Amino acid sequence: MFSSFSADLTVDKVNRPRPKRKQVSRACDWCRLNRIKCDDSQPCQNCAKRGGHCTHNREKESSLSLPAASREIRQLRQQVTKLQEQLNLAIQHTTDPTPAKYTSPPESNGTTQSTTPHHENSQEASSLPVPRWEGIRIPEGRQSALIYYGPLSSPYFADRMSRHLWEKLGELESNHTSLLLDSQLTLPAGNFLLSSGLDQDTANLGLEDDRAFEELSRAQEEYFLDLLWQTFNCIYPIIIEDEFREHYDSLWRTSANETKRHSSTLVDSILAVCMQYGSNFLTSDGHGDISGYHVEAGSRSSYALYSRSQKLILDELETPSLITLQSQVYCAVFLYNNSSLNAAYNYLRTAAGTAETLGLNSQPSDGLPPRERQLHRRIWSTLFTLDSQISMVLGRPPLIDRWEIGHDLAVDSQEDSILSGSKLICPNNEDITWLSFHTQYFRLVSLVRRVQNEFEARCVQLLERKSTRTIYEDPFSLEELAGFLAQKARIVYEWARNVPESLKIPRKGSGEPLSTERTPLNFDQFSPIWLQRQRLVLEIVYHHLQLSTFRTFLRFPPGSSSITPLSDCHSINCLNHAVALTRILHQVLTETDLLRGWSAIFQYQWDAAIICRLQERQLKKCENRASKPRSSLRDFTIPCHCGGPRRETTLAKVKRRLPGQ
């Protein structure tokens, strides 16, 4: 009996269910470290007994559990669905023909207006589409006509700056906005007879006819014409030297009056440019003149020759020739050097039409001699570079499209140099010809124009997507544009690395040419003057074009660098180019005469000066010593006498606000 009872007890003990162990989602840190059982208490029993801190956190526990994560995913999916529905609804509203109202951007103290006209109480104002990236309109001239400047132009940047100083800092008087804008296009002192719009009465100038100025003798004319080959022809190679000399000689040889030559559109326009440039080496007190010729007579005669050339060109427009086109190019150069950029822009339109009439925009005919074929290519590419450079300064669409260049560029081989008929010979050890600058200059301007056009197009796309009027409203959008520009700008730096060494200005020490390093220039006194000038112009134009590309990212006031690192990098890059440009011009103008009389560099220096003024804090970060750039800006107008009194006044005001002044 006992044996059967024992068996029954054993069976009951084996079949009894084992109680389920209570588990927790995650043990606290102390229990997990000691590998002991934990519980869901808060704090757990083990930590409560030992009186220590328990890391149990029910919120943390629930967020780390799998069911909680699943619930969070479902909630996020629901939110995404709702946001997608709102986005689709917003897109339907923007494409709906129902008119939407947009507020106008703030005006600049009455001196500028937006490109969208104000129509109060008008249905047109309420039916405007999402606007493009707007420029500004500035009242200029006697009639106070509103002149348009694009968002990448120098006046647009000056307007942004002046508004910031006026509204935030209170550093400008009421008339300083127009002063900053007008100083962009003021005249060199040597050309005081002209207004910025060339609208001054000829009666006031005493130029009612061609006899109002004193005719030059042949010796005086040849003195100024000799300046052409070392200055403008090596920059704008559109003249064949031996043919021009023969043409000029025939004007005197066939003249019945030995003291007066026959009139010629080409000679008059070239002589006007050379006198405009050469007058900067003359003085108004009779010192440093040529045969009693002084600066006032030079300025008066240069404008008279330009005016006479204009009249002759009008008579030839119906049946233009290559000489007509060459004259138009030099008339545009005359206006450009006179800081009459609007007039030069409009005049280039006529010159481009003449070039197309002559067929220069297409492949030259095989029946033309090789010399003329190369000349046609150089003239057309010169028109392209002039048009691109002036268009970028004014922020307007270029007149000549890049794809209209239907033929290859004029190459710069030794054969082409010989065909050009020029007497400019490079040293034997140089790897270039006198035409190499023209090729590199064309490539630089073409690449920068491409970068700016693509950047502006991307800005317009972003503004339309965001339904905003300016890129500065959203820092994240600005950072997106900065990344886009960083990719596109690589081709310009690649160009700088591939420039022939003979076209680069060497630096003292281990400095790198075509860079923003602070090392001084090392002038090669044994190189020809024209070659030194080509090197300088190429580097100065490079820095100015880079400056104008990156200054879009200068903000007033500066934003937080933590959320816009690329934008701030572009701002610093712009400042570096401005400082490099200022230092180069200061050294060149104080140590040499290579750029004396080149009026365009004062536009470049003005753009650099206001950037250095406004970004002085970044300047201190970029420079170990900030005194050198301030010294360069302080002494800039001392060796130069063609910057214009108004611009010198504005620069003086800028310099007084620099640190340490």
XYZ file of C-alpha atoms in Angstrom:
661
model
C 0.000 0.000 0.000
C 2.818 2.368 0.814
C 4.511 1.750 -2.538
C 1.418 2.687 -4.537
C 0.878 5.836 -2.453
C 4.437 6.908 -3.062
C 4.011 6.553 -6.798
C 0.898 8.740 -6.799
C 2.650 11.507 -4.903
C 5.531 11.537 -7.363
C 3.213 11.916 -10.344
C 1.370 14.889 -8.819
C 4.634 16.631 -8.105
C 5.924 16.258 -11.663
C 2.702 17.399 -13.404
C 2.256 20.549 -11.278
C 2.716 23.714 -13.575
C 5.691 25.876 -12.832
C 4.782 29.486 -11.922
C 5.679 32.051 -14.645
C 8.625 34.311 -13.801
C 7.757 37.952 -13.834
C 9.898 39.729 -16.437
C 10.718 43.337 -17.046
C 11.373 45.086 -20.350
C 14.754 46.345 -19.282
C 16.681 46.058 -16.052
C 18.109 49.124 -14.426
C 21.783 49.823 -14.806
C 22.754 48.587 -11.293
C 20.860 45.282 -11.620
C 22.140 44.669 -15.120
C 25.719 45.341 -14.014
C 25.425 42.884 -11.094
C 23.406 40.363 -13.144
C 20.546 40.098 -10.640
C 16.815 40.083 -11.110
C 15.122 43.456 -11.496
C 11.453 44.473 -11.380
C 9.184 47.196 -12.745
C 9.052 49.163 -9.527
C 10.160 52.763 -9.548
C 12.778 52.539 -8.119
C 13.300 48.771 -8.266
C 13.347 46.772 -4.999
C 17.090 46.144 -5.126
C 17.904 49.844 -5.476
C 15.354 50.717 -2.806
C 16.958 48.289 -0.343
C 20.462 49.557 -0.984
C 19.312 53.185 -0.981
C 21.000 53.979 -4.284
C 19.934 55.767 -7.443
C 17.851 53.724 -9.884
C 17.991 54.470 -13.579
C 14.560 53.023 -14.263
C 12.529 55.487 -16.313
C 9.114 54.471 -17.469
C 9.068 57.068 -20.278
C 12.451 55.898 -21.541
C 11.378 52.287 -21.178
C 8.208 52.807 -23.166
C 10.005 54.695 -25.940
C 12.549 51.924 -26.325
C 10.085 49.083 -26.396
C 8.987 47.519 -29.669
C 5.248 48.226 -29.225
C 5.992 51.861 -28.430
C 8.182 52.167 -31.515
C 5.405 50.691 -33.654
C 2.912 53.197 -32.276
C 5.348 56.051 -32.968
C 5.797 54.894 -36.573
C 2.023 54.820 -37.116
C 1.673 58.352 -35.743
C 4.456 59.654 -37.975
C 2.893 58.065 -41.026
C -0.396 59.753 -40.238
C 1.353 63.112 -39.909
C 3.123 62.611 -43.257
C -0.212 61.832 -44.905
C -1.785 64.990 -43.490
C 1.170 67.143 -44.577
C 1.043 65.665 -48.078
C -2.646 66.552 -48.312
C -1.895 70.125 -47.201
C 0.891 70.398 -49.779
C -1.375 69.194 -52.584
C -3.997 71.686 -51.510
C -1.453 74.519 -51.506
C -0.276 73.572 -55.004
C -3.860 73.676 -56.230
C -4.259 77.170 -54.794
C -1.075 78.456 -56.462
C -2.142 77.082 -59.864
C -5.690 78.357 -59.406
C -6.425 81.336 -61.713
C -7.874 83.221 -58.775
C -5.624 86.267 -58.302
C -3.425 86.424 -55.253
C -2.062 89.536 -53.666
C 1.591 90.096 -52.905
C 3.105 92.835 -50.875
C 5.721 95.026 -52.491
C 9.278 94.927 -51.170
C 10.504 97.942 -49.216
C 11.873 100.796 -51.259
C 15.246 102.365 -50.625
C 14.366 105.713 -49.051
C 12.746 106.988 -52.199
C 15.771 106.605 -54.426
C 15.041 103.168 -55.837
C 11.928 101.339 -56.877
C 11.158 97.707 -57.421
C 10.769 96.366 -60.904
C 7.090 95.665 -60.267
C 5.136 98.907 -60.796
C 2.736 100.060 -58.117
C -0.885 100.186 -59.276
C -3.036 101.295 -56.406
C -6.758 100.577 -56.816
C -5.945 98.501 -59.888
C -6.882 94.934 -60.691
C -3.452 94.488 -62.346
C -1.700 94.790 -58.995
C -3.676 91.890 -57.569
C -3.155 89.596 -60.569
C 0.636 89.563 -60.534
C 2.214 86.091 -60.685
C 4.904 84.915 -58.331
C 7.660 87.453 -59.134
C 11.128 86.787 -60.436
C 14.219 87.879 -58.556
C 13.682 91.600 -58.733
C 16.334 94.196 -59.433
C 16.071 97.895 -58.721
C 15.207 101.016 -60.689
C 17.222 104.148 -60.003
C 16.175 107.624 -61.190
C 19.019 109.041 -63.258
C 19.618 111.811 -65.771
C 17.852 115.090 -66.294
C 14.455 113.469 -66.712
C 14.969 111.211 -63.668
C 14.243 108.189 -65.821
C 14.160 104.916 -63.915
C 17.170 102.840 -64.984
C 17.022 99.115 -64.275
C 19.863 97.194 -62.618
C 19.699 93.453 -62.007
C 20.104 91.600 -58.684
C 23.720 90.637 -59.405
C 24.785 94.166 -60.371
C 26.985 96.574 -58.461
C 24.217 99.189 -57.948
C 21.926 96.507 -56.528
C 24.526 95.524 -53.954
C 25.178 99.188 -53.116
C 21.459 99.686 -52.625
C 21.283 96.746 -50.207
C 24.239 98.141 -48.317
C 22.908 101.692 -48.127
C 19.499 100.496 -46.924
C 21.164 98.498 -44.165
C 23.309 101.424 -43.053
C 20.362 103.785 -43.125
C 17.786 101.598 -41.417
C 19.970 99.697 -38.938
C 23.108 101.671 -38.242
C 22.063 105.236 -39.028
C 25.482 105.944 -40.549
C 24.336 107.712 -43.712
C 22.711 111.053 -44.246
C 19.474 111.226 -46.210
C 21.242 111.778 -49.528
C 23.855 109.088 -49.134
C 21.808 106.363 -50.773
C 21.900 108.145 -54.093
C 25.520 109.068 -53.425
C 26.498 105.423 -53.081
C 24.582 104.462 -56.196
C 25.751 107.395 -58.309
C 29.359 106.837 -57.342
C 29.210 103.537 -59.170
C 29.027 105.331 -62.491
C 30.670 108.710 -61.931
C 33.180 110.073 -64.385
C 36.948 110.129 -64.228
C 38.324 113.576 -63.602
C 40.054 113.639 -66.969
C 36.694 113.367 -68.734
C 34.846 116.056 -66.845
C 33.230 117.368 -69.999
C 30.852 114.442 -70.229
C 27.874 113.559 -68.121
C 27.158 109.960 -67.215
C 24.436 109.830 -69.808
C 26.191 111.907 -72.473
C 23.248 114.316 -72.404
C 25.091 117.554 -71.800
C 24.388 120.245 -74.354
C 27.023 120.598 -76.995
C 26.517 124.324 -76.864
C 27.854 124.382 -73.330
C 30.892 122.502 -74.545
C 31.442 124.730 -77.528
C 31.130 121.727 -79.835
C 28.334 122.821 -82.146
C 30.353 121.591 -85.114
C 33.559 119.814 -85.911
C 35.480 123.077 -86.043
C 34.782 123.862 -82.384
C 38.005 122.198 -81.300
C 41.529 122.804 -82.379
C 42.696 120.414 -85.084
C 45.739 118.392 -84.137
C 48.880 118.330 -86.143
C 50.137 115.038 -87.508
C 52.864 114.895 -84.873
C 50.320 115.362 -82.096
C 48.029 112.701 -83.512
C 50.861 110.223 -83.916
C 51.907 110.871 -80.324
C 48.520 109.664 -79.104
C 48.151 106.894 -81.688
C 51.450 105.378 -80.586
C 49.758 104.639 -77.262
C 47.325 102.300 -79.021
C 49.662 99.382 -79.580
C 50.954 99.158 -75.998
C 47.526 99.684 -74.405
C 44.202 99.023 -76.105
C 45.185 96.915 -79.090
C 46.814 94.304 -76.858
C 43.547 94.137 -74.868
C 41.078 94.495 -77.774
C 42.970 93.025 -80.775
C 40.636 94.152 -83.558
C 43.140 96.198 -85.611
C 45.799 94.951 -88.009
C 48.707 97.253 -87.297
C 50.344 97.537 -90.713
C 46.998 98.008 -92.496
C 45.968 100.726 -90.063
C 49.261 102.571 -90.463
C 48.871 102.446 -94.224
C 45.282 103.700 -93.954
C 46.301 106.552 -91.663
C 49.166 107.561 -93.929
C 46.833 107.687 -96.928
C 44.557 110.149 -95.134
C 47.391 112.659 -94.964
C 48.917 111.800 -98.295
C 45.734 112.396 -100.290
C 44.702 115.527 -98.396
C 44.895 118.827 -100.246
C 45.594 120.623 -96.976
C 48.861 119.524 -95.402
C 47.713 120.684 -91.964
C 44.520 118.617 -91.949
C 43.868 115.002 -92.876
C 40.767 113.441 -94.341
C 38.183 112.405 -91.785
C 37.903 108.717 -90.949
C 35.550 106.921 -88.595
C 38.233 104.466 -87.534
C 41.000 107.008 -86.972
C 38.675 109.420 -85.167
C 37.308 106.760 -82.801
C 40.745 105.303 -82.026
C 42.239 108.743 -81.582
C 39.400 109.678 -79.212
C 40.153 106.649 -77.016
C 43.914 107.262 -77.088
C 43.486 110.945 -76.195
C 41.065 110.012 -73.443
C 43.730 107.706 -72.031
C 46.756 109.898 -72.782
C 45.221 113.000 -71.204
C 45.708 111.379 -67.807
C 49.455 111.818 -68.255
C 49.035 115.528 -68.972
C 48.470 118.272 -66.428
C 46.287 121.348 -66.462
C 49.147 123.702 -65.560
C 51.182 123.105 -68.693
C 53.677 120.681 -67.136
C 54.088 117.271 -68.675
C 52.296 118.244 -71.875
C 53.163 117.699 -75.522
C 53.708 120.779 -77.684
C 51.601 122.968 -75.431
C 48.793 120.422 -75.251
C 47.195 120.009 -71.816
C 44.495 118.006 -70.128
C 41.520 120.304 -70.813
C 42.271 120.463 -74.513
C 42.798 116.713 -74.561
C 39.436 116.000 -72.951
C 37.640 118.450 -75.212
C 39.295 117.108 -78.346
C 38.687 113.473 -77.406
C 34.962 114.072 -77.073
C 34.880 116.083 -80.291
C 36.580 113.266 -82.167
C 34.165 110.769 -80.650
C 31.235 112.950 -81.707
C 32.556 113.323 -85.234
C 33.109 109.592 -85.495
C 29.510 109.037 -84.416
C 28.234 111.246 -87.235
C 30.324 109.419 -89.800
C 29.138 106.046 -88.517
C 25.503 107.079 -88.919
C 26.134 107.742 -92.599
C 27.568 104.233 -93.019
C 24.954 102.157 -91.168
C 22.991 101.321 -94.317
C 26.029 99.778 -95.978
C 28.484 99.098 -93.141
C 31.996 97.828 -93.626
C 34.511 96.188 -91.342
C 35.944 99.643 -90.620
C 32.482 100.744 -89.483
C 32.339 97.864 -87.005
C 35.857 98.503 -85.717
C 34.915 102.152 -85.164
C 31.797 101.134 -83.248
C 33.819 98.873 -80.970
C 36.204 101.693 -80.092
C 33.308 104.086 -79.542
C 31.928 101.567 -77.049
C 35.367 101.378 -75.409
C 35.374 105.182 -75.194
C 32.032 105.135 -73.377
C 33.149 102.271 -71.141
C 36.315 104.121 -70.113
C 34.190 107.189 -69.494
C 32.095 105.192 -66.988
C 29.040 105.687 -69.240
C 28.071 102.051 -68.887
C 24.446 102.460 -69.918
C 25.488 104.252 -73.102
C 28.147 101.620 -73.792
C 25.602 98.836 -73.259
C 23.185 100.429 -75.709
C 25.905 101.181 -78.228
C 27.141 97.591 -78.188
C 23.683 96.566 -79.340
C 24.217 98.566 -82.520
C 27.714 97.147 -82.947
C 26.406 93.584 -82.539
C 23.808 94.270 -85.226
C 26.508 95.540 -87.561
C 28.592 92.423 -86.900
C 25.658 90.187 -87.736
C 25.016 92.223 -90.882
C 28.579 91.486 -91.943
C 28.186 87.813 -91.017
C 30.828 87.760 -88.284
C 28.613 85.607 -86.077
C 28.972 82.670 -88.469
C 31.908 80.685 -89.733
C 34.156 82.857 -91.933
C 34.007 82.118 -95.626
C 36.723 79.908 -97.060
C 37.259 82.509 -99.750
C 38.602 85.005 -97.232
C 42.352 85.194 -96.689
C 43.511 83.558 -93.426
C 44.441 86.958 -92.032
C 40.909 88.340 -92.425
C 39.319 85.156 -91.116
C 41.318 85.453 -87.918
C 40.462 89.152 -87.682
C 36.730 88.404 -87.977
C 36.981 85.906 -85.144
C 38.874 88.328 -82.919
C 36.359 91.126 -83.524
C 33.384 88.898 -82.740
C 34.963 87.463 -79.584
C 35.938 90.996 -78.490
C 32.309 92.061 -78.860
C 31.314 89.055 -76.779
C 33.719 89.853 -73.931
C 32.777 93.555 -73.855
C 29.086 92.710 -73.905
C 29.444 90.065 -71.191
C 31.511 92.233 -68.879
C 29.249 95.286 -69.118
C 26.100 93.158 -68.856
C 27.351 91.512 -65.665
C 28.215 94.883 -64.113
C 24.725 96.208 -64.901
C 22.916 92.961 -64.151
C 21.154 92.854 -67.522
C 20.728 90.148 -70.157
C 23.702 89.909 -72.518
C 23.219 91.072 -76.074
C 25.186 88.208 -77.628
C 24.278 84.680 -76.656
C 27.119 82.256 -76.024
C 25.758 79.837 -78.597
C 25.694 82.521 -81.284
C 29.443 82.131 -81.600
C 29.219 79.796 -84.534
C 32.953 79.319 -85.023
C 36.091 78.590 -83.087
C 37.993 81.276 -81.277
C 40.950 82.902 -82.910
C 43.836 80.780 -81.718
C 47.025 82.237 -80.323
C 49.679 80.286 -82.198
C 52.829 81.797 -83.622
C 51.326 81.658 -87.118
C 48.309 83.673 -86.018
C 50.573 86.173 -84.307
C 52.493 86.666 -87.550
C 49.268 86.943 -89.575
C 47.987 89.651 -87.226
C 50.662 92.027 -88.496
C 51.529 93.135 -84.976
C 55.011 94.209 -83.979
C 54.500 92.978 -80.419
C 57.009 90.188 -80.033
C 57.236 87.993 -76.936
C 60.626 87.051 -75.501
C 62.001 83.788 -76.800
C 61.539 81.996 -73.495
C 57.827 82.765 -73.246
C 55.241 80.075 -74.033
C 52.671 82.574 -75.322
C 52.060 85.152 -78.043
C 50.541 88.596 -77.783
C 47.156 87.003 -78.670
C 47.225 84.561 -75.741
C 45.744 87.161 -73.416
C 42.745 87.567 -75.705
C 42.083 83.827 -75.640
C 42.346 83.557 -71.840
C 40.341 86.746 -71.332
C 37.525 85.364 -73.476
C 37.523 82.068 -71.583
C 37.446 83.774 -68.190
C 34.562 86.106 -69.019
C 32.656 83.308 -70.736
C 32.996 80.966 -67.741
C 32.005 83.576 -65.162
C 29.048 84.639 -67.270
C 27.955 81.008 -67.476
C 28.258 80.582 -63.701
C 26.295 83.758 -62.965
C 23.555 82.921 -65.466
C 23.075 79.433 -64.032
C 23.165 80.785 -60.487
C 20.556 83.443 -61.234
C 18.345 80.854 -62.935
C 18.560 78.638 -59.844
C 17.663 81.619 -57.644
C 14.567 82.265 -59.743
C 13.529 78.610 -59.439
C 13.960 78.719 -55.680
C 11.974 81.950 -55.343
C 9.139 80.506 -57.397
C 9.156 77.331 -55.319
C 9.191 79.237 -52.035
C 6.848 82.012 -53.279
C 9.200 84.667 -51.931
C 10.720 87.805 -53.412
C 14.258 87.616 -52.085
C 16.724 84.852 -51.363
C 17.586 86.376 -47.983
C 14.279 85.547 -46.297
C 15.170 81.904 -45.645
C 18.713 81.017 -44.490
C 18.259 77.388 -45.508
C 17.389 78.426 -49.054
C 20.456 80.636 -49.090
C 22.562 77.699 -47.971
C 21.102 75.576 -50.757
C 22.113 78.241 -53.280
C 25.577 78.396 -51.740
C 26.051 74.699 -52.348
C 24.903 75.082 -55.946
C 27.321 77.957 -56.564
C 30.196 76.065 -54.955
C 29.814 73.328 -57.547
C 29.459 75.687 -60.505
C 32.367 77.944 -59.512
C 34.877 75.121 -59.784
C 35.303 75.732 -63.513
C 36.617 79.243 -62.822
C 39.249 77.949 -60.407
C 40.130 75.279 -62.935
C 40.665 78.030 -65.512
C 43.007 79.855 -63.116
C 45.140 76.735 -62.700
C 45.438 76.270 -66.466
C 46.472 79.820 -67.374
C 49.940 79.805 -68.993
C 52.648 80.737 -66.530
C 53.852 83.555 -68.772
C 50.475 85.303 -68.352
C 50.633 85.162 -64.551
C 52.203 87.835 -62.379
C 54.838 86.202 -60.171
C 54.703 86.834 -56.435
C 57.478 87.534 -54.028
C 58.439 84.527 -51.978
C 56.268 81.483 -52.471
C 53.064 83.344 -53.320
C 50.679 81.844 -55.852
C 49.430 83.955 -58.813
C 45.692 84.286 -59.432
C 44.964 83.650 -55.774
C 43.878 85.621 -52.722
C 47.248 85.327 -51.000
C 48.629 88.520 -49.494
C 52.120 88.275 -50.985
C 53.200 91.350 -53.001
C 53.603 91.307 -56.759
C 57.025 90.761 -58.239
C 57.169 92.928 -61.358
C 59.345 91.662 -64.182
C 61.140 94.794 -65.336
C 62.555 92.986 -68.372
C 59.165 91.986 -69.799
C 57.560 94.234 -72.435
C 55.173 96.888 -71.138
C 52.229 95.448 -73.047
C 52.846 91.992 -71.555
C 53.022 93.370 -68.014
C 49.774 95.228 -68.656
C 48.076 92.097 -69.975
C 49.087 90.160 -66.865
C 47.735 92.864 -64.584
C 44.442 93.264 -66.421
C 43.858 89.507 -66.430
C 44.426 89.157 -62.683
C 42.447 92.278 -61.778
C 39.473 91.266 -63.910
C 39.635 87.768 -62.397
C 39.401 89.103 -58.836
C 36.615 91.529 -59.719
C 34.519 88.891 -61.463
C 34.935 86.515 -58.524
C 34.061 89.318 -56.146
C 30.886 90.139 -58.080
C 29.884 86.466 -58.118
C 30.261 85.797 -54.384
C 29.040 89.121 -52.976
C 25.449 87.889 -53.269
C 26.039 86.009 -50.012
C 26.984 89.122 -48.036
C 24.060 89.670 -45.698
C 23.010 92.786 -43.816
C 23.174 92.149 -40.924
C 25.211 88.909 -40.938
C 23.288 85.770 -40.023
C 24.210 82.905 -37.750
C 27.195 80.992 -39.081
C 26.038 77.772 -37.433
C 23.231 77.220 -39.943
C 24.821 78.736 -43.075
C 28.457 77.589 -43.194
C 28.680 77.549 -47.014
C 27.130 81.002 -47.338
C 29.600 82.393 -44.836
C 32.427 80.692 -46.708
C 31.372 82.513 -49.882
C 31.226 85.781 -47.937
C 34.774 85.291 -46.707
C 35.840 84.344 -50.221
C 34.316 87.557 -51.551
C 36.160 89.525 -48.898
C 39.442 87.817 -49.763
C 39.098 88.811 -53.413
C 38.232 92.378 -52.399
C 41.320 92.643 -50.198
C 43.532 91.055 -52.864
C 42.211 93.488 -55.473
C 42.811 96.468 -53.192
C 46.356 95.414 -52.379
C 47.233 94.760 -56.032
C 45.887 98.100 -57.222
C 47.578 99.935 -54.383
C 50.954 98.410 -55.198
C 50.592 98.901 -58.961
C 49.461 102.511 -58.750
C 52.127 103.510 -56.243
C 55.059 101.702 -57.852
C 54.289 101.810 -61.596
C 52.344 103.649 -64.304
C 51.053 100.469 -65.911
C 47.411 101.150 -65.023
C 47.394 104.898 -64.832
C 44.538 106.181 -66.953
C 42.601 102.902 -66.926
C 39.285 104.248 -65.669
C 37.575 100.866 -65.314
C 39.796 99.884 -62.390
C 38.160 102.557 -60.244
C 34.844 100.773 -60.652
C 36.592 97.605 -59.503
C 38.203 99.365 -56.552
C 34.920 100.938 -55.523
C 33.238 97.541 -55.371
C 36.137 96.201 -53.313
C 36.204 99.228 -50.997
C 32.605 99.009 -49.832
C 32.957 95.263 -49.245
C 36.064 95.807 -47.117
C 34.219 98.491 -45.183
C 31.178 96.383 -44.388
C 33.011 93.140 -43.710
C 35.734 94.508 -41.468
C 34.986 91.966 -38.764
C 35.499 89.103 -41.168
C 38.569 90.934 -42.406
C 40.096 90.719 -38.957
C 39.520 86.975 -38.969
C 41.030 86.517 -42.424
C 44.025 88.755 -41.864
C 46.654 88.407 -39.219
C 46.982 92.149 -39.458
C 44.121 94.296 -40.648
C 46.224 97.429 -40.931
C 47.581 96.650 -44.396
C 44.219 96.616 -46.237
C 43.173 99.763 -44.402
C 46.438 101.386 -45.386
C 45.883 100.329 -48.985
C 42.420 101.847 -48.970
C 43.644 104.953 -47.165
C 46.338 105.688 -49.731
C 44.456 104.506 -52.796
C 43.452 107.900 -54.189
C 46.825 109.536 -53.572
C 48.625 108.369 -56.752
C 45.463 108.487 -58.903
C 43.867 111.575 -60.370
C 41.088 110.088 -62.463
C 38.813 108.595 -59.833
C 36.396 111.494 -59.837
C 35.897 114.024 -57.007
C 32.568 112.571 -55.985
C 33.947 109.080 -55.680
C 36.934 110.341 -53.723
C 34.514 112.063 -51.325
C 32.567 108.860 -50.824
C 35.745 106.829 -50.362
C 36.890 109.361 -47.775
C 33.665 108.814 -45.847
C 34.167 105.059 -46.089
C 37.757 105.315 -44.872
C 36.801 107.474 -41.895
C 34.572 104.664 -40.643
C 37.276 102.022 -40.883
C 38.665 100.765 -37.596
C 41.613 102.741 -36.447
C 40.798 105.833 -38.489
